[in-house]
CSV table of C-alpha atoms in Angstrom, one decimal:
chain,number,residue,atom,x,y,z
A,1,MET,CA,85.8,-28.3,54.9
A,2,THR,CA,84.7,-29.6,51.6
A,3,ASN,CA,86.7,-29.4,48.4
A,4,PRO,CA,85.2,-26.8,46.1
A,5,VAL,CA,84.1,-27.7,42.6
A,6,THR,CA,84.0,-25.0,40.0
A,7,ALA,CA,81.9,-24.9,36.9
A,8,GLY,CA,82.0,-22.3,34.1
A,9,SER,CA,79.0,-20.0,33.6
A,10,PRO,CA,78.2,-18.6,30.2
A,11,SER,CA,81.0,-16.4,28.9
A,12,ALA,CA,80.6,-12.7,29.3
A,13,PRO,CA,80.4,-10.5,26.2
A,14,PRO,CA,83.8,-9.3,25.0
A,15,GLY,CA,84.8,-6.2,26.9
A,16,GLU,CA,82.2,-6.6,29.6
A,17,PRO,CA,83.9,-5.7,32.9
A,18,PRO,CA,83.5,-8.1,35.8
A,19,PRO,CA,81.0,-7.0,38.5
A,20,GLY,CA,82.2,-6.0,41.9
A,21,ALA,CA,81.5,-8.1,45.0
A,22,ALA,CA,78.8,-5.7,45.9
A,23,ARG,CA,76.9,-6.5,42.7
A,24,VAL,CA,77.2,-10.2,43.3
A,25,LEU,CA,75.9,-9.8,46.8
A,26,ALA,CA,73.0,-7.8,45.5
A,27,ALA,CA,72.2,-10.6,43.1
A,28,LEU,CA,72.2,-13.0,46.0
A,29,ASP,CA,69.5,-10.9,47.6
A,30,ALA,CA,67.1,-12.7,45.2
A,31,VAL,CA,68.0,-16.1,46.6
A,32,ARG,CA,65.8,-17.2,49.4
A,33,ASP,CA,65.7,-19.9,52.0
A,34,PRO,CA,62.7,-21.9,50.7
A,35,GLU,CA,61.4,-22.7,54.1
A,36,LEU,CA,61.9,-19.2,55.7
A,37,ASP,CA,61.1,-17.1,52.6
A,38,GLU,CA,63.9,-14.7,53.4
A,39,PRO,CA,67.0,-13.8,51.4
A,40,ILE,CA,70.1,-15.9,52.2
A,41,THR,CA,71.9,-12.5,52.6
A,42,SER,CA,69.7,-11.1,55.3
A,43,LEU,CA,69.7,-14.5,57.1
A,44,GLY,CA,73.6,-14.4,57.3
A,45,PHE,CA,74.1,-17.5,55.1
A,46,VAL,CA,76.7,-15.8,52.8
A,47,SER,CA,80.1,-16.0,54.5
A,48,SER,CA,82.2,-14.6,51.6
A,49,CYS,CA,81.9,-13.2,48.1
A,50,THR,CA,84.8,-12.4,45.7
A,51,VAL,CA,85.3,-11.7,42.0
A,52,SER,CA,88.6,-11.8,40.3
A,53,ALA,CA,89.8,-9.4,37.6
A,54,ASP,CA,89.0,-12.1,35.0
A,55,GLY,CA,85.4,-12.4,36.2
A,56,ASP,CA,85.8,-15.5,38.3
A,57,ALA,CA,83.2,-15.3,41.0
A,58,GLN,CA,83.3,-17.3,44.2
A,59,VAL,CA,80.6,-17.4,46.9
A,60,ARG,CA,80.8,-19.4,50.1
A,61,LEU,CA,77.7,-20.3,52.0
A,62,ARG,CA,77.1,-21.6,55.5
A,63,LEU,CA,74.0,-22.8,57.3
A,64,PRO,CA,72.8,-22.9,61.0
A,65,THR,CA,73.6,-26.6,61.5
A,66,TYR,CA,75.7,-29.3,60.1
A,67,PHE,CA,72.5,-31.3,59.4
A,68,CYS,CA,70.3,-28.7,57.8
A,69,ALA,CA,68.0,-30.5,55.3
A,70,PRO,CA,70.0,-31.3,52.1
A,71,ASN,CA,67.1,-30.6,49.8
A,72,PHE,CA,66.7,-27.0,51.2
A,73,ALA,CA,70.5,-26.6,51.0
A,74,PHE,CA,70.6,-27.8,47.4
A,75,LEU,CA,68.0,-25.3,46.3
A,76,MET,CA,69.9,-22.4,47.9
A,77,VAL,CA,73.2,-23.4,46.4
A,78,ALA,CA,71.7,-24.0,42.9
A,79,ASP,CA,69.8,-20.7,43.1
A,80,ALA,CA,72.9,-18.8,44.1
A,81,TYR,CA,74.8,-20.3,41.2
A,82,ASP,CA,72.1,-19.3,38.8
A,83,ALA,CA,71.9,-15.7,40.2
A,84,VAL,CA,75.6,-15.1,40.0
A,85,SER,CA,76.1,-16.8,36.7
A,86,ALA,CA,73.5,-14.5,35.1
A,87,LEU,CA,75.5,-11.4,36.0
A,88,PRO,CA,77.2,-9.6,33.0
A,89,GLY,CA,80.9,-9.9,33.3
A,90,VAL,CA,81.0,-13.1,35.2
A,91,SER,CA,83.1,-15.7,33.4
A,92,THR,CA,83.0,-18.6,35.9
A,93,THR,CA,80.9,-19.2,39.0
A,94,GLU,CA,81.8,-21.2,42.1
A,95,VAL,CA,79.4,-21.6,44.9
A,96,VAL,CA,80.6,-23.6,47.9
A,97,LEU,CA,78.5,-24.8,50.8
A,98,ASP,CA,80.8,-25.2,53.8
A,99,ASP,CA,80.5,-27.3,57.0
A,100,HIS,CA,77.5,-29.4,55.9
A,101,PHE,CA,77.2,-33.2,56.0
A,102,ALA,CA,76.2,-33.3,52.3
A,103,SER,CA,78.5,-30.5,51.0
A,104,ASP,CA,80.4,-32.7,48.6
A,105,ALA,CA,77.3,-34.0,46.9
A,106,ILE,CA,75.6,-30.6,46.8
A,107,ASN,CA,78.6,-28.6,45.6
A,108,GLY,CA,79.5,-31.2,43.0
A,109,GLY,CA,76.0,-31.7,41.8
A,110,VAL,CA,75.3,-27.9,41.4
A,111,ALA,CA,78.7,-27.4,39.6
A,112,ALA,CA,77.9,-30.2,37.2
A,113,ARG,CA,74.3,-29.0,36.7
A,114,ALA,CA,73.3,-32.5,37.6
A,115,GLY,CA,70.0,-31.8,39.5
A,116,PHE,CA,69.1,-33.0,42.9
A,117,ALA,CA,68.1,-36.6,42.0
A,118,ARG,CA,71.4,-37.3,40.2
A,119,SER,CA,73.4,-35.5,42.9
A,120,PHE,CA,71.9,-37.9,45.5
A,121,ASP,CA,71.7,-40.9,43.3
A,122,GLY,CA,69.9,-43.8,45.1
A,123,GLU,CA,68.7,-41.5,47.9
A,124,ALA,CA,66.5,-38.9,46.1
A,125,VAL,CA,63.3,-39.9,44.3
A,126,GLY,CA,62.9,-36.8,42.1
A,127,GLU,CA,63.6,-33.1,41.7
A,128,LEU,CA,62.5,-30.4,44.0
A,129,HIS,CA,59.9,-28.5,42.0
A,130,GLU,CA,57.0,-29.5,44.1
A,131,LEU,CA,58.9,-28.8,47.3
A,132,ARG,CA,59.6,-25.3,46.1
A,133,ALA,CA,55.9,-24.9,45.2
A,134,ASP,CA,54.8,-26.1,48.6
A,135,PHE,CA,56.9,-23.5,50.4
A,136,LEU,CA,55.7,-20.8,48.0
A,137,ARG,CA,52.1,-21.6,48.9
A,138,LYS,CA,53.1,-21.2,52.6
A,139,ALA,CA,54.7,-17.9,51.7
A,140,VAL,CA,51.4,-16.8,50.0
A,141,LEU,CA,49.5,-17.7,53.1
A,142,ALA,CA,51.9,-15.8,55.3
A,143,GLY,CA,51.8,-12.8,53.0
A,144,THR,CA,48.0,-12.9,53.1
A,145,ASP,CA,48.1,-12.5,56.9
A,146,LEU,CA,50.4,-9.6,56.7
A,147,VAL,CA,48.1,-7.8,54.2
A,148,CYS,CA,44.8,-8.7,55.8
A,149,ARG,CA,45.5,-8.3,59.4
A,150,PRO,CA,45.6,-4.4,59.3
A,151,LEU,CA,42.4,-4.4,57.2
A,152,ALA,CA,40.6,-6.7,59.7
A,153,ALA,CA,41.8,-4.5,62.6
A,154,ALA,CA,40.4,-1.5,60.8
A,155,GLY,CA,37.0,-3.2,60.7
A,156,ALA,CA,36.9,-5.1,57.4
A,157,GLY,CA,34.8,-8.3,57.9
A,158,PRO,CA,34.8,-11.6,55.9
A,159,PRO,CA,32.4,-10.3,53.2
A,160,GLU,CA,34.5,-7.1,52.6
A,161,LEU,CA,37.8,-9.0,52.5
A,162,ALA,CA,36.3,-11.7,50.2
A,163,ALA,CA,35.2,-8.9,47.8
A,164,LEU,CA,38.5,-7.0,47.8
A,165,THR,CA,41.0,-7.2,44.9
A,166,LEU,CA,44.7,-6.7,45.0
A,167,GLY,CA,44.4,-3.4,43.3
A,168,GLN,CA,42.0,-2.2,46.1
A,169,ALA,CA,44.2,-3.2,48.9
A,170,PRO,CA,46.4,-0.4,50.4
A,171,PRO,CA,49.9,-0.3,48.8
A,172,SER,CA,52.6,-1.8,51.0
A,173,ASP,CA,55.8,-3.8,50.9
A,174,ALA,CA,53.8,-6.8,52.1
A,175,LEU,CA,51.3,-6.4,49.3
A,176,ASP,CA,54.2,-6.2,46.7
A,177,ARG,CA,55.7,-9.3,48.2
A,178,LEU,CA,52.4,-11.2,48.1
A,179,ARG,CA,52.0,-10.3,44.4
A,180,GLN,CA,55.5,-11.6,43.7
A,181,ARG,CA,55.0,-14.9,45.5
A,182,ARG,CA,51.7,-15.4,43.7
A,183,SER,CA,53.3,-14.7,40.4
A,184,GLU,CA,56.0,-17.2,41.0
A,185,LEU,CA,53.3,-19.9,41.5
A,186,GLY,CA,51.4,-18.8,38.4
A,187,LEU,CA,48.5,-17.5,40.6
A,188,PRO,CA,46.5,-14.4,39.7
A,189,ALA,CA,48.5,-11.3,40.8
A,190,GLY,CA,47.0,-8.4,38.8
A,191,ASP,CA,45.0,-5.5,40.2
A,192,ASP,CA,41.7,-7.2,39.4
A,193,ALA,CA,42.7,-10.5,41.1
A,194,PRO,CA,40.9,-11.3,44.4
A,195,LEU,CA,43.0,-10.6,47.5
A,196,LEU,CA,41.9,-13.9,49.1
A,197,ILE,CA,42.4,-17.1,47.0
A,198,ASP,CA,43.2,-20.7,47.6
A,199,PRO,CA,47.0,-20.9,47.3
A,200,ALA,CA,46.8,-24.4,45.7
A,201,THR,CA,44.2,-23.6,43.0
A,202,GLY,CA,44.0,-19.8,42.7
A,203,ALA,CA,40.2,-20.0,43.2
A,204,PRO,CA,38.7,-17.0,45.0
A,205,LEU,CA,37.3,-17.6,48.5
A,206,ALA,CA,33.7,-17.3,49.5
A,207,SER,CA,33.1,-15.1,52.6
A,208,ASP,CA,32.2,-18.0,54.8
A,209,ALA,CA,35.6,-19.6,54.1
A,210,VAL,CA,37.5,-16.4,55.1
A,211,PRO,CA,37.7,-16.9,58.9
A,212,LEU,CA,39.3,-20.3,58.7
A,213,HIS,CA,41.6,-19.2,55.8
A,214,LEU,CA,42.9,-16.2,57.8
A,215,ARG,CA,43.5,-18.4,60.9
A,216,ARG,CA,45.6,-20.7,58.7
A,217,ALA,CA,47.4,-17.7,57.2
A,218,HIS,CA,48.2,-16.3,60.7
A,219,THR,CA,49.5,-19.7,62.0
A,220,THR,CA,51.6,-20.1,58.9
A,221,ARG,CA,53.2,-16.7,59.2
A,222,VAL,CA,54.0,-17.1,62.9
A,223,SER,CA,55.5,-20.5,62.3
A,224,ILE,CA,57.8,-19.2,59.5
A,225,GLU,CA,58.9,-16.2,61.6
A,226,ALA,CA,59.6,-18.4,64.6
A,227,ASN,CA,61.7,-20.8,62.5
A,228,ALA,CA,63.6,-17.9,61.1
A,229,GLY,CA,64.4,-16.6,64.6
A,230,ILE,CA,65.6,-20.0,65.6
A,231,CYS,CA,67.8,-20.4,62.6
A,232,ARG,CA,69.4,-17.0,63.2
A,233,GLY,CA,70.1,-17.9,66.8
A,234,MET,CA,71.7,-21.2,65.8
A,235,LEU,CA,73.8,-19.5,63.1
A,236,ARG,CA,75.1,-16.9,65.6
A,237,HIS,CA,75.9,-19.7,68.1
A,238,ARG,CA,77.7,-21.8,65.5
A,239,TYR,CA,79.8,-19.1,63.9
A,240,GLY,CA,79.7,-16.0,66.1
A,241,THR,CA,80.2,-13.7,63.1
A,242,SER,CA,77.8,-11.8,60.9
A,243,GLY,CA,77.3,-12.9,57.3
A,244,LEU,CA,77.6,-10.5,54.3
A,245,GLY,CA,74.4,-8.5,54.0
A,246,GLU,CA,73.0,-9.9,57.3
A,247,GLU,CA,70.3,-7.9,58.9
A,248,GLU,CA,70.5,-7.2,62.6
A,249,GLN,CA,67.5,-8.5,64.5
């Protein structure tokens, strides 16, 4: 067990009541495992969540293995800290990653707002912005498969799909999620934006590029979902208990 390190978040406005644990957990729904593109809550990574009467929030996280990639872990702990600290009524925030080989470096670095490179001084060569972007591009590809597969099954061919805009695609949760991931990358996400784009550049695809693009999108989605299933299985084997907000599979 690592020693927790606490850092103060911006002070709440005078008279602002502290949020309940349920609101803190809801804020953590927005924090995603960067590789799996799923909330840390539904994955079972949140082991506890408390808020004192003075607005001191503490969140404890756990991961499927002791050796989960430290860069992924750092992103989740840092994002959790930011999400909880932004809540009205929170006076201090403490996010503790337990049972991980780099817990001390990650917990201390996030609490000090030191960034990944300083937290792993001599080991890391830079920050994690490009890593986050790489995984967002994969999420865009996976989301493209979820949106396009029913359209293709209904008879839409490459020319039709290449001509389709986001606003013309049938409304769905998958479409909303695809728009969000594209927005996070700064890619076109409005109604008039093409449904099929290069996730690296945002350029629309020609119809002859559609079959290969959709194969890549399908492979990416299947890989992400398989990894998520493996992580859930390892987490259940390691701890044997459900996390807060975990979805049953």
